[in-house]
XYZ file of C-alpha atoms in Angstrom:
734
model
C 0.160 0.224 -0.018
C 3.283 2.389 0.954
C 4.152 2.431 -2.562
C 0.667 2.475 -4.073
C 0.251 5.593 -1.861
C 3.584 6.886 -2.667
C 2.113 6.619 -7.017
C -0.256 8.029 -5.786
C 0.798 11.589 -4.821
C 2.732 11.905 -6.564
C 0.786 11.796 -10.032
C -1.992 14.431 -8.685
C 1.073 16.668 -7.252
C 1.521 16.349 -11.955
C -1.707 17.276 -12.109
C -1.551 19.611 -9.634
C 1.183 21.298 -11.410
C -0.682 21.452 -15.150
C -3.386 22.014 -13.590
C -3.400 25.566 -11.012
C -3.658 28.189 -12.892
C -1.509 30.677 -10.366
C 1.652 29.958 -10.445
C 3.307 28.455 -7.587
C 5.821 29.443 -5.319
C 9.520 28.358 -4.794
C 8.530 28.890 -0.997
C 5.718 26.476 -1.642
C 8.030 23.805 0.178
C 4.873 21.789 0.530
C 3.741 21.335 -2.420
C 7.578 20.709 -3.723
C 8.145 18.164 -1.608
C 5.351 15.632 -3.034
C 8.525 15.217 -6.332
C 10.987 14.304 -4.392
C 10.489 13.539 -1.123
C 7.667 11.388 0.162
C 9.414 8.003 -1.074
C 11.645 6.899 -3.749
C 10.370 6.134 -7.311
C 11.674 4.191 -9.018
C 12.914 6.294 -12.676
C 10.405 4.128 -15.064
C 7.116 5.256 -12.355
C 8.307 8.687 -12.799
C 8.220 8.278 -17.180
C 4.996 6.495 -16.738
C 3.438 9.055 -14.178
C 5.333 12.860 -16.315
C 3.358 12.003 -19.606
C 5.188 13.553 -22.131
C 1.956 15.919 -23.275
C 1.061 16.527 -19.674
C 5.117 18.523 -19.244
C 4.805 20.070 -22.189
C 1.501 21.721 -21.583
C 2.852 23.454 -18.394
C 5.509 24.855 -20.763
C 3.003 26.017 -22.695
C 0.767 27.242 -20.153
C 2.123 26.718 -16.813
C 5.909 28.460 -18.151
C 6.339 30.247 -14.096
C 5.583 26.363 -13.084
C 8.228 24.577 -15.065
C 11.060 26.403 -14.248
C 10.254 27.033 -10.883
C 10.080 23.350 -10.643
C 13.503 22.777 -12.563
C 14.947 25.518 -9.804
C 13.512 23.583 -7.063
C 15.434 20.088 -8.354
C 18.536 21.236 -8.904
C 18.860 23.235 -5.679
C 18.087 19.643 -4.297
C 21.334 17.931 -6.024
C 22.717 21.172 -4.689
C 22.077 20.743 -0.789
C 23.168 16.503 -1.174
C 26.577 17.207 -2.704
C 26.841 20.457 -0.447
C 25.816 18.428 3.204
C 26.867 14.961 0.641
C 24.116 13.103 1.548
C 24.640 11.444 4.530
C 21.303 9.402 5.601
C 18.878 7.921 3.214
C 16.489 10.068 3.127
C 18.594 12.488 1.400
C 19.836 10.268 -0.574
C 16.300 9.500 -2.121
C 15.373 13.402 -2.042
C 18.753 13.109 -4.991
C 17.827 10.447 -6.290
C 14.256 11.262 -7.095
C 15.519 15.153 -7.635
C 17.698 13.707 -10.772
C 15.189 10.863 -12.455
C 12.864 14.280 -12.079
C 15.108 15.917 -13.496
C 16.553 13.506 -16.569
C 12.622 13.159 -17.619
C 11.791 17.071 -17.920
C 14.878 18.685 -19.740
C 15.100 17.592 -22.940
C 11.171 19.481 -23.170
C 12.722 22.597 -21.932
C 15.261 21.532 -24.464
C 12.660 21.407 -28.116
C 11.564 24.588 -26.830
C 13.770 26.537 -28.644
C 12.361 29.298 -26.851
C 13.399 28.187 -23.380
C 17.392 27.740 -24.753
C 19.173 30.528 -22.643
C 16.415 29.299 -19.470
C 20.187 26.898 -17.790
C 22.014 29.701 -18.409
C 20.589 32.341 -16.977
C 21.154 33.236 -13.117
C 19.963 31.412 -11.097
C 17.332 33.665 -8.573
C 18.867 34.253 -4.611
C 16.122 31.220 -2.978
C 17.926 29.206 -5.388
C 20.805 29.490 -4.040
C 23.202 26.459 -2.635
C 25.368 26.756 0.082
C 28.308 28.264 -0.395
C 27.369 30.055 -3.780
C 27.425 33.376 -3.595
C 24.128 35.631 -1.991
C 22.525 38.114 -4.784
C 19.751 38.736 -6.357
C 19.195 37.925 -9.968
C 21.815 38.400 -12.620
C 23.934 40.151 -10.014
C 27.673 39.608 -10.528
C 28.772 36.548 -9.045
C 25.913 34.426 -9.500
C 25.808 31.164 -11.179
C 23.565 30.395 -14.052
C 21.291 27.067 -13.940
C 23.385 25.238 -15.739
C 26.775 25.750 -14.404
C 25.688 25.156 -11.480
C 24.052 21.977 -11.899
C 26.986 19.792 -13.840
C 28.647 21.128 -10.605
C 26.458 19.379 -8.358
C 26.436 16.578 -9.866
C 30.279 16.274 -11.050
C 30.370 16.853 -6.577
C 27.784 13.670 -6.148
C 29.676 11.302 -8.306
C 32.295 11.100 -6.109
C 30.354 11.337 -2.999
C 31.520 8.685 -0.467
C 29.084 5.963 0.453
C 26.314 7.411 -2.018
C 28.773 6.920 -4.845
C 32.297 5.962 -3.934
C 33.755 3.301 -1.567
C 34.063 5.458 2.294
C 37.665 5.236 2.968
C 38.762 3.998 6.273
C 42.268 4.566 8.143
C 42.868 2.129 10.694
C 39.335 0.662 10.677
C 37.590 3.834 11.413
C 36.233 5.771 8.508
C 37.174 9.007 7.441
C 33.554 11.033 5.917
C 34.462 14.248 4.698
C 33.147 17.288 3.838
C 31.995 16.605 0.002
C 33.741 20.275 -0.615
C 36.825 18.800 0.781
C 37.192 15.260 -0.633
C 39.675 14.934 -2.838
C 38.537 12.284 -5.223
C 41.362 11.749 -7.042
C 41.700 8.949 -3.860
C 38.189 8.725 -4.974
C 39.078 6.904 -8.610
C 36.131 4.333 -9.409
C 38.742 1.989 -10.737
C 42.394 0.745 -11.260
C 44.045 1.225 -14.130
C 45.153 4.456 -15.561
C 47.297 6.417 -13.540
C 44.810 4.568 -10.375
C 46.399 1.096 -9.076
C 43.830 0.459 -6.154
C 40.510 -0.892 -7.094
C 37.747 -0.543 -4.970
C 35.516 -2.966 -3.622
C 31.605 -3.520 -6.185
C 29.065 -1.899 -4.626
C 25.796 -2.371 -6.293
C 24.110 0.460 -4.869
C 27.400 2.584 -5.835
C 26.778 1.492 -9.086
C 23.486 2.492 -9.044
C 23.360 6.259 -8.665
C 26.595 6.732 -10.714
C 24.812 5.278 -13.293
C 21.337 7.690 -12.560
C 24.010 10.468 -12.642
C 25.258 10.226 -15.987
C 22.396 9.428 -17.142
C 21.231 13.280 -15.961
C 24.504 14.371 -18.030
C 24.272 13.054 -21.168
C 20.265 14.696 -20.906
C 22.201 17.545 -20.670
C 24.823 17.699 -23.130
C 21.347 16.505 -25.144
C 20.693 19.503 -25.513
C 22.501 19.140 -28.864
C 19.821 16.971 -30.699
C 17.562 19.523 -30.525
C 19.960 21.930 -33.002
C 19.671 21.329 -36.534
C 22.810 19.959 -38.043
C 25.848 22.050 -38.955
C 29.242 22.051 -40.541
C 29.903 25.045 -39.017
C 32.893 25.051 -37.365
C 31.796 27.374 -34.191
C 29.099 24.480 -33.077
C 29.065 24.964 -29.714
C 27.921 21.947 -26.973
C 28.499 25.147 -24.066
C 27.086 22.183 -21.764
C 30.412 19.779 -22.025
C 32.961 22.890 -23.173
C 31.757 24.013 -19.092
C 32.062 20.285 -18.063
C 35.172 19.401 -19.145
C 36.847 22.659 -18.768
C 39.052 24.119 -15.189
C 35.851 25.405 -13.530
C 35.394 21.117 -12.589
C 37.766 20.369 -9.957
C 36.734 16.784 -11.214
C 37.828 16.530 -14.206
C 40.592 14.946 -13.967
C 39.099 11.598 -12.104
C 36.527 11.411 -13.522
C 37.925 10.515 -17.433
C 39.830 8.483 -15.168
C 37.024 6.650 -13.560
C 35.555 6.782 -16.895
C 37.825 5.169 -18.626
C 38.945 2.652 -16.248
C 35.350 1.678 -15.399
C 35.419 0.528 -19.053
C 38.371 -0.293 -20.241
C 38.030 -2.831 -16.370
C 34.741 -4.215 -17.615
C 34.886 -8.341 -18.420
C 31.057 -9.196 -18.609
C 32.961 -13.183 -19.315
C 34.340 -13.066 -15.392
C 35.401 -16.711 -14.764
C 33.261 -18.257 -17.649
C 30.781 -20.437 -16.247
C 28.639 -21.024 -18.454
C 24.516 -19.359 -18.473
C 25.837 -17.412 -15.387
C 24.675 -13.936 -17.070
C 21.412 -15.273 -17.251
C 20.783 -16.240 -13.246
C 23.168 -13.215 -11.932
C 22.778 -10.141 -12.763
C 24.920 -7.030 -13.100
C 25.269 -3.650 -12.082
C 28.670 -3.053 -14.375
C 27.188 -3.415 -17.256
C 24.421 -0.370 -17.685
C 27.329 1.789 -15.383
C 29.870 1.273 -18.578
C 27.292 1.933 -20.997
C 27.077 5.344 -19.831
C 30.768 5.576 -18.890
C 31.943 5.440 -22.229
C 28.788 7.075 -23.458
C 29.478 10.563 -21.415
C 33.309 9.790 -21.850
C 32.342 10.187 -26.368
C 30.604 12.687 -26.105
C 33.200 15.209 -23.534
C 35.759 13.706 -26.202
C 33.948 15.399 -29.380
C 33.851 18.630 -27.196
C 37.666 19.644 -28.599
C 35.831 21.329 -31.506
C 33.579 23.659 -29.459
C 36.304 24.013 -25.989
C 39.147 25.523 -28.293
C 43.189 25.132 -28.951
C 45.689 26.385 -26.117
C 45.017 27.033 -23.161
C 45.734 23.441 -21.573
C 44.020 23.406 -17.857
C 46.559 24.929 -14.573
C 49.271 23.276 -13.489
C 47.456 22.164 -10.272
C 45.485 19.907 -12.547
C 47.982 19.245 -14.916
C 50.480 17.945 -12.178
C 48.801 15.859 -10.302
C 49.057 12.725 -9.057
C 46.179 10.268 -8.936
C 48.679 7.021 -7.992
C 50.292 8.164 -4.921
C 52.756 7.148 -7.368
C 54.210 9.155 -10.489
C 52.108 11.603 -12.985
C 50.069 9.643 -15.279
C 50.468 12.894 -17.315
C 53.707 13.907 -19.863
C 53.742 17.308 -19.366
C 56.978 18.163 -21.053
C 54.862 18.674 -24.104
C 52.676 21.501 -24.509
C 49.786 22.826 -23.321
C 47.127 20.621 -25.337
C 43.690 22.303 -25.260
C 40.569 23.748 -23.029
C 39.155 20.370 -23.100
C 40.532 19.003 -20.431
C 38.950 15.553 -21.685
C 41.211 15.836 -24.224
C 44.540 17.150 -22.731
C 44.257 14.209 -20.001
C 43.578 12.024 -22.555
C 46.639 13.101 -25.351
C 49.456 13.495 -22.458
C 48.818 9.535 -21.657
C 51.972 8.266 -21.916
C 53.073 5.436 -19.638
C 53.760 2.083 -21.078
C 51.828 -0.120 -18.289
C 48.469 2.097 -18.918
C 48.796 1.805 -23.046
C 48.585 -1.991 -21.668
C 45.489 -1.866 -20.093
C 43.428 0.204 -22.209
C 44.664 -1.974 -25.562
C 43.736 -5.207 -23.360
C 40.570 -3.970 -22.777
C 39.332 -2.818 -25.329
C 40.405 -5.899 -27.561
C 39.116 -7.949 -25.228
C 34.980 -5.756 -25.676
C 35.722 -6.010 -29.504
C 36.648 -9.433 -29.105
C 33.693 -10.203 -27.396
C 31.076 -10.599 -29.939
C 33.497 -12.599 -31.742
C 33.809 -16.167 -28.603
C 32.465 -19.246 -29.601
C 31.290 -22.272 -27.193
C 30.197 -25.393 -27.136
C 27.172 -24.332 -25.165
C 24.798 -22.168 -27.334
C 23.829 -18.518 -25.727
C 26.156 -19.712 -23.379
C 28.154 -16.426 -22.713
C 27.755 -12.593 -21.828
C 27.785 -11.043 -25.468
C 27.900 -6.596 -24.638
C 26.079 -4.802 -26.883
C 28.083 -1.631 -27.647
C 30.332 -1.878 -29.632
C 30.163 0.803 -31.880
C 30.946 2.957 -28.702
C 33.639 0.734 -28.155
C 35.321 1.277 -31.934
C 34.385 5.227 -30.920
C 36.284 5.492 -27.905
C 39.235 3.527 -29.323
C 39.475 5.913 -32.441
C 39.778 8.388 -30.308
C 42.703 7.432 -28.124
C 43.772 6.857 -31.508
C 43.383 9.868 -32.934
C 43.961 12.377 -30.242
C 47.366 10.267 -28.182
C 49.740 9.147 -30.940
C 52.155 7.432 -28.619
C 49.148 5.053 -27.753
C 48.889 4.822 -32.370
C 52.028 3.747 -32.544
C 52.563 1.845 -29.038
C 49.360 -0.525 -30.906
C 51.929 -0.743 -34.188
C 54.252 -2.022 -33.241
C 52.281 -3.705 -30.099
C 52.560 -8.385 -30.495
C 48.124 -7.539 -28.971
C 47.144 -5.766 -32.230
C 45.719 -9.112 -33.387
C 42.765 -7.680 -30.715
C 41.722 -5.323 -32.408
C 42.456 -5.803 -35.598
C 40.460 -8.808 -36.292
C 37.497 -7.548 -34.437
C 37.537 -4.437 -36.876
C 37.593 -6.912 -40.194
C 34.651 -8.679 -38.283
C 33.013 -5.265 -37.828
C 33.920 -4.646 -41.812
C 32.741 -7.883 -43.306
C 29.856 -7.785 -41.051
C 28.245 -4.398 -42.686
C 28.949 -4.986 -45.747
C 25.855 -6.785 -45.798
C 23.195 -3.708 -44.355
C 22.232 -1.702 -46.831
C 22.612 2.667 -45.011
C 27.137 1.382 -45.868
C 28.731 3.749 -48.242
C 29.514 1.995 -50.797
C 28.595 3.670 -55.217
C 27.167 1.119 -56.849
C 25.602 3.215 -59.581
C 24.611 7.031 -59.558
C 21.551 8.434 -61.084
C 20.496 10.636 -64.275
C 19.542 13.429 -61.341
C 23.227 13.013 -59.938
C 25.168 12.697 -62.945
C 23.472 15.930 -64.139
C 24.683 17.606 -60.946
C 27.638 16.513 -60.586
C 28.387 17.800 -64.331
C 26.751 20.500 -63.294
C 29.546 21.423 -60.860
C 31.861 20.241 -62.596
C 30.758 23.107 -65.321
C 30.894 25.252 -62.346
C 34.493 25.002 -60.938
C 36.248 24.917 -64.669
C 35.325 28.146 -66.070
C 38.443 30.304 -66.316
C 37.866 32.926 -64.248
C 36.807 30.781 -61.607
C 39.935 28.689 -61.626
C 41.813 31.623 -61.414
C 40.408 33.294 -58.870
C 41.755 32.249 -56.041
C 44.908 29.538 -55.470
C 43.087 26.553 -54.836
C 40.379 26.746 -56.636
C 41.220 24.061 -58.897
C 41.237 20.751 -56.470
C 37.510 21.085 -57.092
C 37.993 19.935 -60.630
C 40.942 17.172 -59.465
C 38.433 15.856 -57.367
C 35.755 15.685 -59.374
C 38.081 14.715 -62.256
C 39.433 11.484 -59.852
C 35.634 10.631 -58.915
C 34.766 10.535 -62.525
C 37.492 8.687 -64.153
C 36.661 6.200 -60.899
C 33.619 5.449 -61.345
C 34.618 4.908 -65.504
C 37.708 2.690 -64.438
C 36.339 0.658 -62.083
C 31.899 0.484 -61.921
C 31.120 0.844 -65.848
C 28.503 -0.782 -66.020
C 26.081 0.167 -63.025
C 26.701 4.561 -64.563
C 25.329 5.257 -68.065
C 23.266 7.676 -66.446
C 27.071 9.086 -65.572
C 28.970 8.183 -69.231
C 25.456 10.179 -71.241
C 26.172 13.399 -69.100
C 29.565 13.065 -69.871
C 29.049 12.842 -73.794
C 26.686 15.728 -73.742
C 29.082 18.044 -71.606
C 31.993 17.114 -73.809
C 32.367 20.981 -74.158
C 33.824 21.236 -70.630
C 36.038 18.820 -70.833
C 37.201 19.432 -74.306
C 37.581 23.345 -72.794
C 39.640 22.121 -69.480
C 41.501 20.299 -72.334
C 42.974 23.989 -73.972
C 42.273 26.400 -70.576
C 44.765 29.451 -71.641
C 48.021 29.235 -69.840
C 49.580 32.174 -71.612
C 50.266 35.303 -69.534
C 47.933 37.984 -71.785
C 44.706 35.201 -71.791
C 44.946 34.794 -67.473
C 44.676 38.389 -67.397
C 41.583 38.631 -70.624
C 39.314 36.046 -69.328
C 39.673 38.057 -65.116
C 39.400 41.735 -67.300
C 36.437 40.916 -68.669
C 35.337 38.872 -65.696
C 35.945 42.332 -63.815
C 34.589 44.248 -66.911
C 30.712 42.070 -66.960
C 30.839 42.586 -62.876
C 31.049 46.113 -63.253
C 28.147 46.882 -66.371
C 25.542 49.497 -65.056
C 22.852 46.559 -67.020
C 25.246 43.824 -65.005
C 24.976 45.275 -61.598
C 20.943 46.410 -62.004
C 19.681 43.459 -63.442
C 21.761 41.726 -60.808
C 20.431 43.483 -57.975
C 16.764 42.642 -59.057
C 17.835 38.471 -58.913
C 18.206 36.612 -56.087
C 21.416 35.887 -55.311
C 22.111 33.078 -53.861
C 22.350 32.159 -49.967
C 24.590 33.302 -48.264
C 25.218 36.000 -50.112
C 25.331 39.777 -49.010
C 25.622 43.286 -49.984
C 28.574 45.186 -48.939
C 27.871 48.079 -47.497
C 27.242 51.485 -48.641
C 30.166 53.543 -49.497
C 32.516 50.552 -48.525
C 35.116 49.223 -51.579
C 33.047 45.458 -51.751
C 35.745 42.989 -53.736
C 35.212 40.205 -54.759
C 35.466 37.294 -52.543
C 34.512 33.782 -52.940
C 31.443 32.379 -50.414
C 32.761 28.944 -50.432
C 35.017 27.653 -47.177
C 38.733 28.302 -47.977
C 39.391 24.847 -49.654
C 43.854 23.897 -47.486
C 46.003 22.856 -49.709
C 45.646 19.883 -51.130
C 48.708 18.013 -49.839
C 47.414 18.629 -46.748
C 44.004 17.420 -47.055
C 44.676 14.288 -48.440
C 47.419 12.346 -48.985
C 48.299 9.786 -52.269
C 48.637 6.866 -51.903
C 48.084 2.884 -53.044
C 48.720 -0.519 -51.826
C 52.289 -1.880 -52.986
C 52.353 -6.274 -54.085
C 54.007 -6.044 -50.437
C 51.076 -4.746 -48.796
C 52.575 -1.472 -47.825
C 50.985 1.789 -48.809
C 53.098 4.297 -50.977
C 52.331 7.892 -51.411
C 51.768 8.119 -54.880
C 51.903 12.134 -56.349
C 48.901 12.707 -59.634
C 50.745 11.743 -62.814
C 50.974 13.978 -65.616
C 48.962 13.293 -68.985
C 49.658 13.741 -72.290
C 47.658 15.835 -74.523
C 44.637 15.029 -74.482
C 42.665 14.320 -77.460
C 39.609 16.249 -79.173
C 37.194 15.891 -81.069
C 35.647 16.610 -83.907
C 32.070 17.762 -85.010
C 29.985 15.686 -83.857
C 25.536 15.607 -85.071
C 24.332 15.105 -80.831
C 24.860 18.688 -80.329
C 27.244 18.526 -76.780
C 24.965 20.818 -74.485
C 27.327 25.018 -74.263
C 28.130 25.552 -70.457
C 25.015 26.999 -69.133
C 23.930 30.284 -68.047
C 22.824 27.863 -64.458
C 26.026 26.774 -64.226
C 27.728 30.858 -64.496
C 25.141 31.862 -62.610
C 26.612 28.678 -60.033
C 30.117 30.195 -60.374
C 29.260 34.008 -60.108
C 27.002 33.327 -57.789
C 29.258 32.557 -55.355
C 31.323 35.495 -55.603
C 29.616 39.054 -53.732
C 29.140 42.375 -56.499
C 31.165 44.627 -56.987
C 32.274 48.560 -57.881
C 35.692 47.906 -58.122
C 37.224 44.411 -58.010
C 40.391 42.770 -57.034
C 40.525 39.183 -57.960
C 43.443 38.086 -55.575
C 42.578 35.206 -52.769
C 40.570 37.172 -49.758
C 43.733 34.967 -47.459
C 46.364 36.419 -49.628
C 46.062 39.859 -51.626
C 49.514 39.995 -53.200
C 48.185 36.083 -54.874
C 47.079 36.203 -58.190
C 47.357 33.963 -60.958
C 50.335 33.266 -63.464
C 51.006 31.874 -66.402
C 53.164 29.001 -65.028
C 51.313 28.739 -61.612
C 48.663 27.399 -64.209
C 51.100 25.209 -66.409
C 52.066 23.507 -63.344
C 48.571 21.650 -62.529
C 47.379 21.946 -65.734
C 49.278 19.326 -67.140
C 48.271 17.238 -64.338
C 44.509 16.786 -64.926
C 43.726 13.721 -64.892
C 41.644 13.878 -68.256
C 43.029 11.245 -70.128
C 40.810 8.353 -69.803
C 37.893 10.848 -70.509
C 38.833 11.931 -74.025
C 39.572 8.608 -74.135
C 36.265 7.349 -73.583
C 34.427 10.534 -75.522
C 37.109 9.614 -78.846
C 35.375 6.176 -78.294
C 31.914 6.374 -77.973
C 30.646 9.774 -79.614
C 30.984 8.737 -82.547
C 29.203 5.279 -81.922
C 26.368 7.069 -80.171
C 26.718 9.873 -83.004
C 25.808 6.530 -85.624
C 23.581 5.141 -83.294
C 21.380 8.502 -83.719
C 22.129 9.008 -87.618
C 21.461 5.493 -89.067
C 18.210 4.627 -86.976
C 16.732 8.320 -86.060
C 17.747 7.640 -82.315
C 15.794 11.022 -80.407
C 14.888 9.627 -77.805
C 17.086 9.798 -74.431
C 15.766 6.083 -73.532
C 17.002 4.685 -76.135
C 20.759 5.814 -75.890
C 20.948 5.029 -72.415
C 19.906 1.842 -73.131
C 23.115 1.596 -75.326
C 25.442 2.488 -73.525
C 24.402 -0.120 -70.817
C 24.648 -2.698 -73.237
C 28.285 -1.134 -74.360
C 32.128 -1.923 -72.966
C 35.546 -0.393 -73.253
C 37.536 -3.317 -71.874
C 40.616 -2.797 -73.752
C 40.030 0.568 -75.600
C 40.152 2.553 -71.862
C 44.682 3.048 -70.774
C 45.856 1.088 -67.862
C 43.342 1.560 -64.840
C 44.722 3.307 -62.384
C 45.968 2.748 -58.970
C 43.213 2.828 -56.945
C 43.503 5.717 -54.352
C 43.112 5.580 -50.939
C 42.693 9.031 -49.679
C 43.809 9.531 -46.000
C 41.367 10.688 -43.333
C 42.013 13.882 -42.149
C 39.797 15.677 -39.408
C 37.601 18.094 -40.727
C 34.368 20.476 -39.852
C 32.099 17.790 -42.395
C 33.444 15.320 -40.568
C 33.300 16.459 -36.700
C 29.378 17.047 -37.536
C 29.097 13.375 -38.772
C 30.807 12.105 -36.070
C 29.119 14.427 -33.360
C 24.832 13.043 -35.303
C 26.545 9.376 -35.800
C 27.192 9.459 -31.848
C 23.835 10.842 -30.802
C 22.965 9.071 -32.860
C 23.843 5.680 -31.485
C 23.086 6.790 -27.836
C 19.475 7.736 -28.951
C 19.759 4.120 -29.879
C 20.848 2.962 -26.629
C 18.688 4.378 -23.738
C 15.451 2.585 -24.104
C 15.427 2.101 -20.458
C 14.389 4.767 -19.740
C 13.591 5.933 -22.998
C 15.067 9.403 -22.516
C 14.240 10.964 -25.504
C 11.227 9.143 -27.065
C 8.689 10.995 -28.665
C 11.183 14.657 -28.575
C 11.539 16.461 -31.553
C 14.901 16.049 -31.834
C 16.133 17.913 -35.239
C 20.323 16.607 -35.199
C 18.722 13.346 -36.604
C 16.008 11.176 -38.908
C 13.979 9.105 -36.692
C 12.223 6.758 -38.364
C 9.518 4.626 -36.907
C 9.673 1.268 -38.400
């Protein structure tokens, strides 16, 4: 009856919150205590008793009540972090407030009008002990988000609540939480910490709930549309991983050690996972997810301001510092900073052995079916391995020279092979007509002479497209008749590239012609009445404007990628783009080639601002200008030989068919091209070029989306983000 009565009281409080016409005062503790003080409410019950529709109703109809609920819940966590949760009642209040915030926060984040709510200053009523006391907005007052994150960090190292109480000479040494040296309370032995604390089911459970609340705080990012903006930021992660969090180092090592020390098999007793519960698995899953999100925030935290000296040189195991202090200060994100400076071989061995063991777990075979526990978070493990190797090159070199490298190589190959059956995998077999036309449209725009001569890196875009076309022609010709047909129709684009002028007079003439076109009054009046490309903004009146591209600055090709091929002995060889000979020109044709379209010119011109006095030099290097030697240096390397040979062979055949059969329907030509072949007619296939991965804003956005997609799918008990308005990725319900 007691449990039923507590649920009934909790439900009545929720109904009162949604139905009261007047705001509930923050001082009405009798009302607010119904949510966390009466009895312990399991997280599943909290999600069932607080429906999504009612949270949204409170948000829209009684926003002050929702704001006060969040304030009061954070206040309870701050109080628990200050007092150390000495009794069961205090721990119950903290857990109930944690579960309620985990339920409510996603619905706060999904509404753009509430974006700045948690970053506003706290009213003095809500401030915890030790916080500056003052009115809202007063200098020194912490935003609600900061108080929440710091309270969670303190509670994750609260003795006898989330960590084992240290004893000295058989006597418990309880301390004020604010004075606790959390480096002595790291959760598991491993990197920089030799002592393995005893496992406690309640501690693991409490840590898991706090980590899930931390993930919920970080999840504000999934309610923003995807962006490749390098300045894309998550203030929750940025603050939590900064020097403001005094627990950053012990929390980093605790999360990493808990993951790498996890052994799902144990002593190997068959079917033991069906008989005994495993409190560690939920903790490990939450720990690796929080760790990955924290390691993903380097792009928003920036480089150059490392941790303070005290945290950088902390001795976490009492023997020697765990981090390498010989290098320059790293990123302001302390999690990335600490990961990048791990250097002891025993730490590398522990990390590699732990990750290798977990990655191999799904591959384990036994005589008894399903007798061994299998983990389900191998994707997170692969991302963590990637992050460690990316941020810590010493670890990467250790793995490559270690005899245990097969412990990670074999499962990686297994997952790659297993993923081949997945249709959402990135494998190109055939291009549609729309895709082929759009690619040709891009090439047409990027290959205009004035665009190629206007900036020192613009020609790289042409190289990338030509390389893609060559790969498709040489290795996927059979399924790409649409692209071949588009190449034939747009063959004048390739002819123009092959005959691109290189003398200085022609280069200057092209640029000056474009300058006159842009400055002509008729051109200005027409462009003023036409919509410009998205992102193009007119310069202020009276300001001398220059011709500047709106495309992101393309780094040098040698910095962006490396050209490599696999040699016969299995090693990687670096290549330089091969120099092409004279291009083959095609003469008259009755299949009328398409001339460069005005749309392509608009696309290219739309990437520049209108200008009254044009400066054609690169915006990042005002003294740069195109020269004859510069144009010739890359023109001779244009990979046109394969495409020009294709045109030399196929154009006469297509012309003959059109004349003999009087074809006017492109479907007949496509059918002919589908059954055609160029075996023995094309140049010897070039080696498959491997472009080594280089981090950039686009891949960072992709990893962020992929990682949050995994976290969304993993967290189904409770379903933290289910039925919320996620914008970072699309939810498909089957």
